[in-house]
Short mmCIF file of C-alpha atoms in Angstrom, two decimals:
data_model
loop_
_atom_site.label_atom_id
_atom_site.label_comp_id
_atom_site.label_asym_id
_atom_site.label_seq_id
_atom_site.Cartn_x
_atom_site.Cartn_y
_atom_site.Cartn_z
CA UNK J 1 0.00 0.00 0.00
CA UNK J 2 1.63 3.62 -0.84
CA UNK J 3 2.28 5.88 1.98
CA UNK J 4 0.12 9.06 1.62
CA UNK J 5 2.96 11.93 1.32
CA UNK J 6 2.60 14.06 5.61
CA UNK J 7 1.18 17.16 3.85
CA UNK J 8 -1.65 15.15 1.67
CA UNK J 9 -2.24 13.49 5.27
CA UNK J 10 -2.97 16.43 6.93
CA UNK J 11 -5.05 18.08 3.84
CA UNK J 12 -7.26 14.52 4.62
CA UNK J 13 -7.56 14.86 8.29
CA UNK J 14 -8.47 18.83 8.15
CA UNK J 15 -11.06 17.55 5.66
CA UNK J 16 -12.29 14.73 8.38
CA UNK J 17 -12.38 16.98 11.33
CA UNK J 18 -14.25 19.86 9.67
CA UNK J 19 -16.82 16.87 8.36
CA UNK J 20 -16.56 15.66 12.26
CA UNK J 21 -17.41 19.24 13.45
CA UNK J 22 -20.68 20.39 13.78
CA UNK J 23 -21.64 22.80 15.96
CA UNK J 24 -19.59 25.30 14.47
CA UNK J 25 -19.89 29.30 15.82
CA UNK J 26 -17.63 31.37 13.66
CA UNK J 27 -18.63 34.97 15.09
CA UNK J 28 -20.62 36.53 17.26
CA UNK J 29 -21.80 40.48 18.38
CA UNK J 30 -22.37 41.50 22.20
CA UNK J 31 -25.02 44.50 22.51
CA UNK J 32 -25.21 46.51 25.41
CA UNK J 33 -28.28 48.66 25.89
CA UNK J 34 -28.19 50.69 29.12
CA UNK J 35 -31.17 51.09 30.78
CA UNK J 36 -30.40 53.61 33.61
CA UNK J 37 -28.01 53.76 36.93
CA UNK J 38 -25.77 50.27 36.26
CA UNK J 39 -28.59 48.19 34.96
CA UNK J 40 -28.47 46.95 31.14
CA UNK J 41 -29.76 44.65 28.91
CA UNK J 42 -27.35 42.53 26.80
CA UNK J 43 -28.07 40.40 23.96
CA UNK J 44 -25.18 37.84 22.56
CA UNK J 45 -26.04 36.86 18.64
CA UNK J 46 -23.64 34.14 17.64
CA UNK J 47 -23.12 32.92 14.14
CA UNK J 48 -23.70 29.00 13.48
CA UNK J 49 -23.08 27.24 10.29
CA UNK J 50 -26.28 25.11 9.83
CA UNK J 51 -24.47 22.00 9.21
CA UNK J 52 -26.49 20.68 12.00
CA UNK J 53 -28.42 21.41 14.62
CA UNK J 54 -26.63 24.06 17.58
CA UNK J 55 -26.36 21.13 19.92
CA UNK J 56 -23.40 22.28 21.92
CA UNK J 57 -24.24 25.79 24.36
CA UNK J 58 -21.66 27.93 24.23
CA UNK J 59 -20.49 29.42 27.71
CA UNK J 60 -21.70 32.80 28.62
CA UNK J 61 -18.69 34.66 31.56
CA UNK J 62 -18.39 37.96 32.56
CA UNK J 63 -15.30 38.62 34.54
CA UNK J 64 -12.22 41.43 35.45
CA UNK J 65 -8.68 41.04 36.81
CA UNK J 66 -10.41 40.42 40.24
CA UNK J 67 -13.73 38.81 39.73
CA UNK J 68 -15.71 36.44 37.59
CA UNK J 69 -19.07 35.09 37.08
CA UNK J 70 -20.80 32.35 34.95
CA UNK J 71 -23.96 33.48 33.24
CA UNK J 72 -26.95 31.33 31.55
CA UNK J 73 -28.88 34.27 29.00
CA UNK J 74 -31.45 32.21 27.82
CA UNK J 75 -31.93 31.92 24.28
CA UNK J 76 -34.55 33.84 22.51
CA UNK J 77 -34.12 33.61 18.71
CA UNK J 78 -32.98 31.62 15.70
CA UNK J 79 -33.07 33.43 12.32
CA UNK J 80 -31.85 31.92 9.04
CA UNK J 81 -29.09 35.10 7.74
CA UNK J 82 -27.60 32.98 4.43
CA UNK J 83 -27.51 35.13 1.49
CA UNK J 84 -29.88 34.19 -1.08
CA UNK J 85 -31.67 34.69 -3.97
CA UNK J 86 -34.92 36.22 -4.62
CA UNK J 87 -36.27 32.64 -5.71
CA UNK J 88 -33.65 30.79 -3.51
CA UNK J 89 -34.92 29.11 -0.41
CA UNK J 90 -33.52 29.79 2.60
CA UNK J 91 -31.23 26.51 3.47
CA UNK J 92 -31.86 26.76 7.69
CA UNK J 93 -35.14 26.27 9.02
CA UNK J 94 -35.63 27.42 12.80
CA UNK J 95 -32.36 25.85 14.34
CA UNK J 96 -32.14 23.07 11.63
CA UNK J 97 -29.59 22.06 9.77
CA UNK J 98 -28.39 22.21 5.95
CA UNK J 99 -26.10 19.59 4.97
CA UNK J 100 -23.76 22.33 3.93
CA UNK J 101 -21.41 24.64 5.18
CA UNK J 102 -22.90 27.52 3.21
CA UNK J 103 -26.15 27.87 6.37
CA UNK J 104 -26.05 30.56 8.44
CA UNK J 105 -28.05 31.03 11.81
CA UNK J 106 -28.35 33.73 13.95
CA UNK J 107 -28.69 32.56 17.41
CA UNK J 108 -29.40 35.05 20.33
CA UNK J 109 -28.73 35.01 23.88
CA UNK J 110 -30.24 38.17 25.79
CA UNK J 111 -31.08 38.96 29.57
CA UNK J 112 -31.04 42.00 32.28
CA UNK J 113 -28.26 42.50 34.76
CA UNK J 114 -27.74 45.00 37.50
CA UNK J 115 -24.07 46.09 38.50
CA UNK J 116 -26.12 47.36 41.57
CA UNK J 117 -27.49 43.97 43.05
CA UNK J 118 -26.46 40.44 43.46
CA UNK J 119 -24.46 38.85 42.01
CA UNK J 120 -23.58 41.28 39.60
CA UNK J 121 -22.35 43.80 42.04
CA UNK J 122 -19.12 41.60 42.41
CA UNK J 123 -17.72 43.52 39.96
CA UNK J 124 -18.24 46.83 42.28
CA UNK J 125 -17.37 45.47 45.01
CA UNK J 126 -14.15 44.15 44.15
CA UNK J 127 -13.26 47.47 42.24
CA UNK J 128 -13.26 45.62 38.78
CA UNK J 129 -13.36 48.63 35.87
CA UNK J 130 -12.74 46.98 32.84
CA UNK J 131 -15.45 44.09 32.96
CA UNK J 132 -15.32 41.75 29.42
CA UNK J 133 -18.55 40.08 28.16
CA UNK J 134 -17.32 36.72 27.20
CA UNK J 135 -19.07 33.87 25.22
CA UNK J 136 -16.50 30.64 23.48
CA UNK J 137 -17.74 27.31 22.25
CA UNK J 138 -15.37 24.04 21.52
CA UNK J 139 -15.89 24.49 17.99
CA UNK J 140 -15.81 27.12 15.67
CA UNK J 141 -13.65 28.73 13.40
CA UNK J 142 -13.12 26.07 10.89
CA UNK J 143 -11.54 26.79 8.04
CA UNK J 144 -8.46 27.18 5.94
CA UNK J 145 -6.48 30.17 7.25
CA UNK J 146 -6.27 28.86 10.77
CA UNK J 147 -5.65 25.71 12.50
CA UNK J 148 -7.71 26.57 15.71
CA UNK J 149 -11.26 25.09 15.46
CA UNK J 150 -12.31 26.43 18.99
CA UNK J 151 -14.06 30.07 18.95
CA UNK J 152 -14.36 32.65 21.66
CA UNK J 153 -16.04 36.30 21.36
CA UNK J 154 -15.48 39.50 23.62
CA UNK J 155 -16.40 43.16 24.73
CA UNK J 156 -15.63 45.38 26.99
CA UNK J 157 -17.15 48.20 29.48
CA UNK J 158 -14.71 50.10 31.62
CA UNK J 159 -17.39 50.58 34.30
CA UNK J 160 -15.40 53.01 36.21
CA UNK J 161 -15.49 55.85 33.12
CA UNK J 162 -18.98 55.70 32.53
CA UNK J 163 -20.77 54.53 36.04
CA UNK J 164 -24.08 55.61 35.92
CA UNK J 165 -23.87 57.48 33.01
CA UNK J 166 -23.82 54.27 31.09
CA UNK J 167 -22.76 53.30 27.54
CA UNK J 168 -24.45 51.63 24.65
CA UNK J 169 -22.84 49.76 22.34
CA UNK J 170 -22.16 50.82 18.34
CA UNK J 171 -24.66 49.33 15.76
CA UNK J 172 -23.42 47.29 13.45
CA UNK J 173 -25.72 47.06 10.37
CA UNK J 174 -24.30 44.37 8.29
CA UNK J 175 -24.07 40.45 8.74
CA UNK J 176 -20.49 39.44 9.33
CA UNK J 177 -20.21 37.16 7.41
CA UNK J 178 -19.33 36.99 3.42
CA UNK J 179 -18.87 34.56 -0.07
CA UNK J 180 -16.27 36.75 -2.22
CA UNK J 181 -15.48 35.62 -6.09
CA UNK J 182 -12.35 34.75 -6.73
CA UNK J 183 -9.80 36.85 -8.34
CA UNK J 184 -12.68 39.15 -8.21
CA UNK J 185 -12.48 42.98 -6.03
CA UNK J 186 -14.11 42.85 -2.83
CA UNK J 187 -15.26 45.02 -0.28
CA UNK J 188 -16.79 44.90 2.67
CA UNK J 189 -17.73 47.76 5.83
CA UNK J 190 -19.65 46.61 9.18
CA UNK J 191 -21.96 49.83 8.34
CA UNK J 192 -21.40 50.56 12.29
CA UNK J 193 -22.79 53.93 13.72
CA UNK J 194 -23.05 55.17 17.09
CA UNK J 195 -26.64 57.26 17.37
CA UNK J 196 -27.08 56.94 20.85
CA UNK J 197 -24.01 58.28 22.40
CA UNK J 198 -22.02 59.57 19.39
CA UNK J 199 -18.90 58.25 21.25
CA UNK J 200 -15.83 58.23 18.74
CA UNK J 201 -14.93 55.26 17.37
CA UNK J 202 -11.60 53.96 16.37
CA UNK J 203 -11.17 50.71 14.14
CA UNK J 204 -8.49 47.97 14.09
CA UNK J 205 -7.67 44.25 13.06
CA UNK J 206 -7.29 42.14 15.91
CA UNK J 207 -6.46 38.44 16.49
CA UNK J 208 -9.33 36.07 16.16
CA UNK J 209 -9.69 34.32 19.74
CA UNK J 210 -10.01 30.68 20.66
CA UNK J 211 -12.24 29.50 23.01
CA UNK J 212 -9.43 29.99 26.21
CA UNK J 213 -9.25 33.73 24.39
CA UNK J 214 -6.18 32.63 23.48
CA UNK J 215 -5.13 34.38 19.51
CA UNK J 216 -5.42 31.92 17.10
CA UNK J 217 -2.71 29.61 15.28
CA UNK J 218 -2.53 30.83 11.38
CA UNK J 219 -1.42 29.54 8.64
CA UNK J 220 1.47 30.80 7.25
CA UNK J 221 2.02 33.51 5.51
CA UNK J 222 -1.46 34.76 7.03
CA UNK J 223 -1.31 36.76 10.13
CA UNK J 224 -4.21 39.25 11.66
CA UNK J 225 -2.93 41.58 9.79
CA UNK J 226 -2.81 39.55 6.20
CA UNK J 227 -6.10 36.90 7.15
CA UNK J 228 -6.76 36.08 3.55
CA UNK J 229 -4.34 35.54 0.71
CA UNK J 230 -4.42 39.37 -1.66
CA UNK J 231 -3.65 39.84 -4.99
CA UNK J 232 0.07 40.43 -4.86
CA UNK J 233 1.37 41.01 -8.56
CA UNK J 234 4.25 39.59 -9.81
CA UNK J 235 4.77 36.79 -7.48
CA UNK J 236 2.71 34.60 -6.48
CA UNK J 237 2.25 33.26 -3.24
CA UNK J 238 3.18 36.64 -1.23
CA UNK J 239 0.60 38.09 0.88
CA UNK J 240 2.52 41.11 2.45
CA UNK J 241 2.70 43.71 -0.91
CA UNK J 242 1.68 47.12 -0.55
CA UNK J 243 -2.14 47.74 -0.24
CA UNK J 244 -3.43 49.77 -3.03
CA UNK J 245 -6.98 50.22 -2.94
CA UNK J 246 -7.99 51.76 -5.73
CA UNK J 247 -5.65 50.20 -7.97
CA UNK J 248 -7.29 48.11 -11.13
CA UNK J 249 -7.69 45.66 -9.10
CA UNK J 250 -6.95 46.48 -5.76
CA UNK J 251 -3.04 44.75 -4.50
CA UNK J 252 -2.34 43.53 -1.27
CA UNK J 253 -4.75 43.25 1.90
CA UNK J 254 -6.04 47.05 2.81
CA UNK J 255 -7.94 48.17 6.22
CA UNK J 256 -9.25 51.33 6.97
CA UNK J 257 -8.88 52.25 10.70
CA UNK J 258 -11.57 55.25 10.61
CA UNK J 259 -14.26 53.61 8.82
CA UNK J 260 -13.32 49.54 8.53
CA UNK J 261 -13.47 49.41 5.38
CA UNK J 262 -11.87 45.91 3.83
CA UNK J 263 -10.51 46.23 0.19
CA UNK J 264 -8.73 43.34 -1.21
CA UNK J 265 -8.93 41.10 -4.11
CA UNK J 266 -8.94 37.43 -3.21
CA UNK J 267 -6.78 34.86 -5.05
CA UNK J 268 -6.90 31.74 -3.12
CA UNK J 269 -10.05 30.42 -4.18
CA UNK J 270 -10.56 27.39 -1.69
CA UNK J 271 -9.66 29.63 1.18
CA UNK J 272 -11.68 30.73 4.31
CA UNK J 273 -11.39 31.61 7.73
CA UNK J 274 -11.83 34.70 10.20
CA UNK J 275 -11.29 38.58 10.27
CA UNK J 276 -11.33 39.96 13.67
CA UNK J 277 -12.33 43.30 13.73
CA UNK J 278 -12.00 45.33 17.11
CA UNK J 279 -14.34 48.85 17.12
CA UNK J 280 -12.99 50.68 20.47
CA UNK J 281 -15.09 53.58 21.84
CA UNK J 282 -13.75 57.07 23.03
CA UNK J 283 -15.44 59.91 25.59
CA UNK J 284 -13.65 63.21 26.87
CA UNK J 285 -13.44 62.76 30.28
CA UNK J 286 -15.61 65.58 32.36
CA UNK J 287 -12.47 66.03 34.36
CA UNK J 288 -9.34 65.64 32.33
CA UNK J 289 -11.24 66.71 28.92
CA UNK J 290 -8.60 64.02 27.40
CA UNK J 291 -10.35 61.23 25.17
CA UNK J 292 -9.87 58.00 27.41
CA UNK J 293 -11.64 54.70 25.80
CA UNK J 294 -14.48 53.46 27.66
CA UNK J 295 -15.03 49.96 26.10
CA UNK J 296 -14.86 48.07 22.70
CA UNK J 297 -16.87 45.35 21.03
CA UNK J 298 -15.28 42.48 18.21
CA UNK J 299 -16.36 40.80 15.36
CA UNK J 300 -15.19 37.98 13.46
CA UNK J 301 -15.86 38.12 10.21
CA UNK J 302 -16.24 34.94 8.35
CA UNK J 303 -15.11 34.87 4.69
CA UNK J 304 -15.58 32.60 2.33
#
């Protein structure tokens, strides 16, 4: 019998486990609406490929550098999001599953807490300022750019800058999640606004988290920085060229830090995996009048 060559090996056992894995989250937004003094209502939306059924929870936290807490939101909705269309038919049906990769569900998580009262008010009590939202799942992530197929999702409120004043988080109007053509220009914005504070808002790549909110392993060349594979004339196979967005087509992986705008033209046409996109908010501070950040929500953008 021949001896499979180690790197046709591994192509084969990527292919089993991501066959093998089925509850697979690959993003997920964390909405804070305040509703007065330190009470708000937060809603968790995670992203599930409709493979198969969500049978796996994920794990709902919040904690600080002193504290931490285990939380059970109960789940309210499951919406089909795929792309299709007009005459397509939707390939999820109310938390079922697809047979293909290509489903996406919406599945949200949403309850009331109260800084104020038990046992929230740990957080107060033990001085915590910077408080993270935190939701991971065993899988999730699965894909080509990475090798980590665990998933984890975060924000941030830095309770001590906006106490009772409160903070709601940015909207963000767009479904993270994308199908590109190859060797075709692509690009993509979060469409996020902030209409209820008008805090400033500062964008940035970040690393995609496991679900110890660890960064994840890439592939090389890829990096945060490079997720996907650009188009990087005249040799092929390097990721880090220039970005030039409005070149004919657009060369090497671009990022806009004041809007979030994504330009790129993808060449790898079996790839996927995640973008991690961090929006951080900014107040003056009624004392210092400096702008001091006051919290910051991700998303992970999957691409196909």
């Amino acid at each position: 019998m021949k001896r499979l060559k180690p790197s046709i090996l591994f192509i084969l056992l990527m292919r089993l486990s991501m066959l093998n894995a089925c509850d697979v989250i690959n993003g997920s937004d964390i909405i804070f609406r305040h509703l007065g003094g330190y009470k708000y209502h937060v809603k968790f939306v995670l992203y599930h490929q409709c493979v198969c059924k969500l049978g796996i929870m994920p794990k709902f936290t919040m904690s600080c550098d002193k504290a931490s807490l285990s939380i059970v939101p109960p789940r309210t909705k499951i919406r089909d999001i795929t792309p299709v269309c007009s005459n397509g038919q939707p390939p999820c049906t109310n938390g079922g599953y697809s047979g293909t990769r290509y489903g996406i569900e919406e599945h949200t998580f949403e309850d009331t807490i109260d800084f104020a009262k038990s046992p929230y008010n740990t957080f107060l009590n033990n001085n915590c300022c910077e408080i993270k939202f935190r939701v991971s799942q065993p899988w999730g992530l699965v894909g080509t750019t990475t090798s980590t197929t665990t998933y984890g999702g975060e924000a941030m409120m830095n309770i001590c800058l906006i106490k009772t004043k409160g903070n709601n988080t940015p909207t963000l109007s767009t479904i993270p999640m994308s199908f590109m053509c190859c060797n075709q220009p692509f690009t993509f914005n979060n469409g996020v606004f902030d209409n209820l504070d008008s805090d400033s808002l500062a964008f940035s790549l970040d690393e995609p988290l496991s679900a110890t909110f660890n960064p994840v392993s890439w592939n090389s060349p890829l990096n945060k920085d490079i997720p996907l594979t650009p188009y990087c004339p005249p040799n092929p196979g390097v990721v880090n060229c220039r970005a030039l967005p409005n070149a004919k087509p657009p060369r090497g992986f671009y990022f806009d830090k004041e809007t979030g705008d994504m330009v790129f033209t993808p060449t790898k046409c079996d790839e996927s995996g995640p973008v991690a996109i961090r929006v951080s908010e900014f107040r003056k501070d009624s004392i210092t009048k400096k702008m001091v950040m006051i919290g910051y929500t991700r998303r992970d953008i999957y691409v196909t």
